[in-house]
PDB file of C-alpha atoms in Angstrom:
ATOM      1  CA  UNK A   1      97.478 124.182  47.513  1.00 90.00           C
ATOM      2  CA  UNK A   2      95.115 121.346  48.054  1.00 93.00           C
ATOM      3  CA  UNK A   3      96.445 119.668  51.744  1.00 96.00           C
ATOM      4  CA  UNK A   4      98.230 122.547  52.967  1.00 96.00           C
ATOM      5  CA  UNK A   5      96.270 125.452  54.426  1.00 96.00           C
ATOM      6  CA  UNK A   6      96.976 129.069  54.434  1.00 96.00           C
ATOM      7  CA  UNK A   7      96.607 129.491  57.778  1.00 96.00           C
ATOM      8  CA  UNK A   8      98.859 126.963  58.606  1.00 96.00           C
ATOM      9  CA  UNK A   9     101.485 128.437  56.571  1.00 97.00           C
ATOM     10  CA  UNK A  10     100.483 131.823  58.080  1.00 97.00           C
ATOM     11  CA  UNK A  11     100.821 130.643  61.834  1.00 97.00           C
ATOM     12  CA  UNK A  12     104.533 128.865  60.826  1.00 97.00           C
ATOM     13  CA  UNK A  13     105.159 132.439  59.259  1.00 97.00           C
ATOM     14  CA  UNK A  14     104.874 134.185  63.294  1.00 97.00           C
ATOM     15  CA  UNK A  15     106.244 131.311  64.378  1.00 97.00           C
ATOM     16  CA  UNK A  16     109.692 131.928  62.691  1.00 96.00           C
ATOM     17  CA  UNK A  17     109.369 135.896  62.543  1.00 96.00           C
ATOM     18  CA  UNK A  18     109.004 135.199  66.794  1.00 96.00           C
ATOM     19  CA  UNK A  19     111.785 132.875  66.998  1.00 94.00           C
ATOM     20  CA  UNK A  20     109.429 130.111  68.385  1.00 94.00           C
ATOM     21  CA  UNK A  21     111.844 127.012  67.369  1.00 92.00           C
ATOM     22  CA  UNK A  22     109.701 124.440  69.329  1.00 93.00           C
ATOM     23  CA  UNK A  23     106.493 125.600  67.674  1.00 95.00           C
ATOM     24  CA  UNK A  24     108.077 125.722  64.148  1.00 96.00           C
ATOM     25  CA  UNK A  25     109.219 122.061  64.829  1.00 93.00           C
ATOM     26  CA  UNK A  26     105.982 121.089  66.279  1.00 94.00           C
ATOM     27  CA  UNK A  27     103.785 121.973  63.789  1.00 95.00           C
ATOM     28  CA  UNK A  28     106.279 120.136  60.777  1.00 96.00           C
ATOM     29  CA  UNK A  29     106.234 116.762  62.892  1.00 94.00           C
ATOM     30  CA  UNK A  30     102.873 116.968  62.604  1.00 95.00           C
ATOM     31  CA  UNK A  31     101.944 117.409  58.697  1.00 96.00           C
ATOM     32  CA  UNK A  32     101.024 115.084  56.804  1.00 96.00           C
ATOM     33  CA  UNK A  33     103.076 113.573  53.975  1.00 96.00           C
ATOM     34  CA  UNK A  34     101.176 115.803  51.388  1.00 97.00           C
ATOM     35  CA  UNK A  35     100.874 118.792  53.347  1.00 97.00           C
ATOM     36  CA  UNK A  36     104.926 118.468  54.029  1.00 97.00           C
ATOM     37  CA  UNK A  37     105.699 117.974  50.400  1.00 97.00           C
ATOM     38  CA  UNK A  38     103.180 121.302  49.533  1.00 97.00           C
ATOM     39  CA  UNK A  39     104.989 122.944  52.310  1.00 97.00           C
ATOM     40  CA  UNK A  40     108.597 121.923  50.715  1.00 96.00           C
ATOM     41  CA  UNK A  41     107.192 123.102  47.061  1.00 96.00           C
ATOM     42  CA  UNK A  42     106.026 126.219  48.470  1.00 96.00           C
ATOM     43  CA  UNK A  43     109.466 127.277  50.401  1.00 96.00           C
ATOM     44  CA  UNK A  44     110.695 126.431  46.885  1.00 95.00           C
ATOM     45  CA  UNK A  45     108.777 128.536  44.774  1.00 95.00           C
ATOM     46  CA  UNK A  46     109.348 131.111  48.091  1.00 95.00           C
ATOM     47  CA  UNK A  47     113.191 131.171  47.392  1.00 94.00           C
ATOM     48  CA  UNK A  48     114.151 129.896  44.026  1.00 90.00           C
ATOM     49  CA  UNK A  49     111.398 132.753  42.288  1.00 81.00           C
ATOM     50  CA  UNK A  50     109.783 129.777  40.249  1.00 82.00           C
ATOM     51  CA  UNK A  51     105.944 130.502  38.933  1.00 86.00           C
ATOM     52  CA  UNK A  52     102.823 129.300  40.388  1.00 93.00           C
ATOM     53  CA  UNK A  53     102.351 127.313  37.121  1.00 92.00           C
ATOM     54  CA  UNK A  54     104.888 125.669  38.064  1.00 89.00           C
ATOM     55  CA  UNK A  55     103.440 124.468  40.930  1.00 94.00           C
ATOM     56  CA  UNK A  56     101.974 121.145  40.408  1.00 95.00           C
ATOM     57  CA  UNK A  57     105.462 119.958  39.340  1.00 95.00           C
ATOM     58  CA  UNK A  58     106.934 121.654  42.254  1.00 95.00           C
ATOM     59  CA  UNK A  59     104.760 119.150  44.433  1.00 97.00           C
ATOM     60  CA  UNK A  60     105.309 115.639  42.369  1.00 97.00           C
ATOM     61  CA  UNK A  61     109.390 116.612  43.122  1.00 96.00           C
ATOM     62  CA  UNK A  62     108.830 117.647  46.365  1.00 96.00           C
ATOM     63  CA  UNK A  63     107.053 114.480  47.490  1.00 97.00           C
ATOM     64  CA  UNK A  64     109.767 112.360  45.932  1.00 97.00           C
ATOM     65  CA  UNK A  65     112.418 114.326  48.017  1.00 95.00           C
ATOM     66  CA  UNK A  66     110.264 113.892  50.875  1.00 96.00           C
ATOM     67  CA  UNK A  67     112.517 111.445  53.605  1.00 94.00           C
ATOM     68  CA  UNK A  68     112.326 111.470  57.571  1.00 91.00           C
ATOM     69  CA  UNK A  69     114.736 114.263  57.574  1.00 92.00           C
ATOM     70  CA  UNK A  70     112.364 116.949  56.089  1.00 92.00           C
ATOM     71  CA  UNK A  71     110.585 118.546  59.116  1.00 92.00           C
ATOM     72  CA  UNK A  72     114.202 118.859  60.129  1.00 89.00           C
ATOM     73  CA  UNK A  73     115.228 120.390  56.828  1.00 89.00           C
ATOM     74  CA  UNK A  74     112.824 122.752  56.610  1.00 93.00           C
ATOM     75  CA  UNK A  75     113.119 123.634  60.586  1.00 92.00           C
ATOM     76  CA  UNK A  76     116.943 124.171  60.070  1.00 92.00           C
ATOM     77  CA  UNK A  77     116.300 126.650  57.709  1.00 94.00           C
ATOM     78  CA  UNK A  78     117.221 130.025  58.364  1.00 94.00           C
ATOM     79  CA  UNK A  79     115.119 131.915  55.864  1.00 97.00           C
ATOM     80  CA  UNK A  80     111.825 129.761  56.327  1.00 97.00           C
ATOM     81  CA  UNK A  81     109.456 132.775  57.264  1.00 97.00           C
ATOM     82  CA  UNK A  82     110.558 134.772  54.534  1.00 98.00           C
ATOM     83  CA  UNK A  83     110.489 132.007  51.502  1.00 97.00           C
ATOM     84  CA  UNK A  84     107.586 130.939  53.001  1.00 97.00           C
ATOM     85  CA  UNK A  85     105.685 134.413  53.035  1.00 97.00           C
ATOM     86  CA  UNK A  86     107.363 135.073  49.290  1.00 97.00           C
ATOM     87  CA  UNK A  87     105.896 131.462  48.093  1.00 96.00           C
ATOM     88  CA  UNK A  88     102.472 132.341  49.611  1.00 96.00           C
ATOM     89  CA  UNK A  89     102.016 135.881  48.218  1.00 96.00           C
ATOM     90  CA  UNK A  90     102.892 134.494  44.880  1.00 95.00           C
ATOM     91  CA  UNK A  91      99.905 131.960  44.962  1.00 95.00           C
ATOM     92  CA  UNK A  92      97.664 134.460  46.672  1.00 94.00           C
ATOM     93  CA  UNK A  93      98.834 136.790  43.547  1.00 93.00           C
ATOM     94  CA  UNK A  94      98.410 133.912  41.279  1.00 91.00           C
ATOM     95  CA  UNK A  95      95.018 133.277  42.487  1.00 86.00           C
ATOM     96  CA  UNK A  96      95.851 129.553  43.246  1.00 83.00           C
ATOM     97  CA  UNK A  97      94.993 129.941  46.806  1.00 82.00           C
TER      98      UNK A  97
END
């Protein structure tokens, strides 16, 4: 990941597994375009059990999906905390992060 932060993704992570709504949707509003389409890629990889190799092309689709409904996407989404902590651990395992 070169925009988003681990840490980031980490505090969304106990944001979700709390039930914090507000502070899930707060900190979305307030990526960036890249760091929302890394963030999109990585619930992705998180749920859908691609490959870190994959990753780069995981980003280039995610930033083409990316519209003004994406925080709102990715907020709406039930399973967030968990595809997001999957997606992580696989680049942590990967060593892309």
């Amino acid at each position: 990941m070169k925009k988003l932060k681990a840490e980031r993704v980490r505090e969304l992570i106990g944001y979700c597994e709390s039930g914090e709504f507000d502070q899930v949707v707060g900190v979305l509003v307030r990526l960036s375009p890249d760091e929302l389409a890394e963030l999109k890629a990585l619930v992705w990889l998180g749920r859908d059990g691609h490959t870190p190799k994959h990753w780069d092309a995981l980003v280039i689709e995610a930033r083409e999906k990316l519209d003004a409904d994406t925080p709102r996407y990715l907020a709406e989404e039930k399973e967030l905390g968990p595809y997001l902590s999957r997606g992580l651990e696989s680049m942590e395992n990967s060593g892309r992060i």
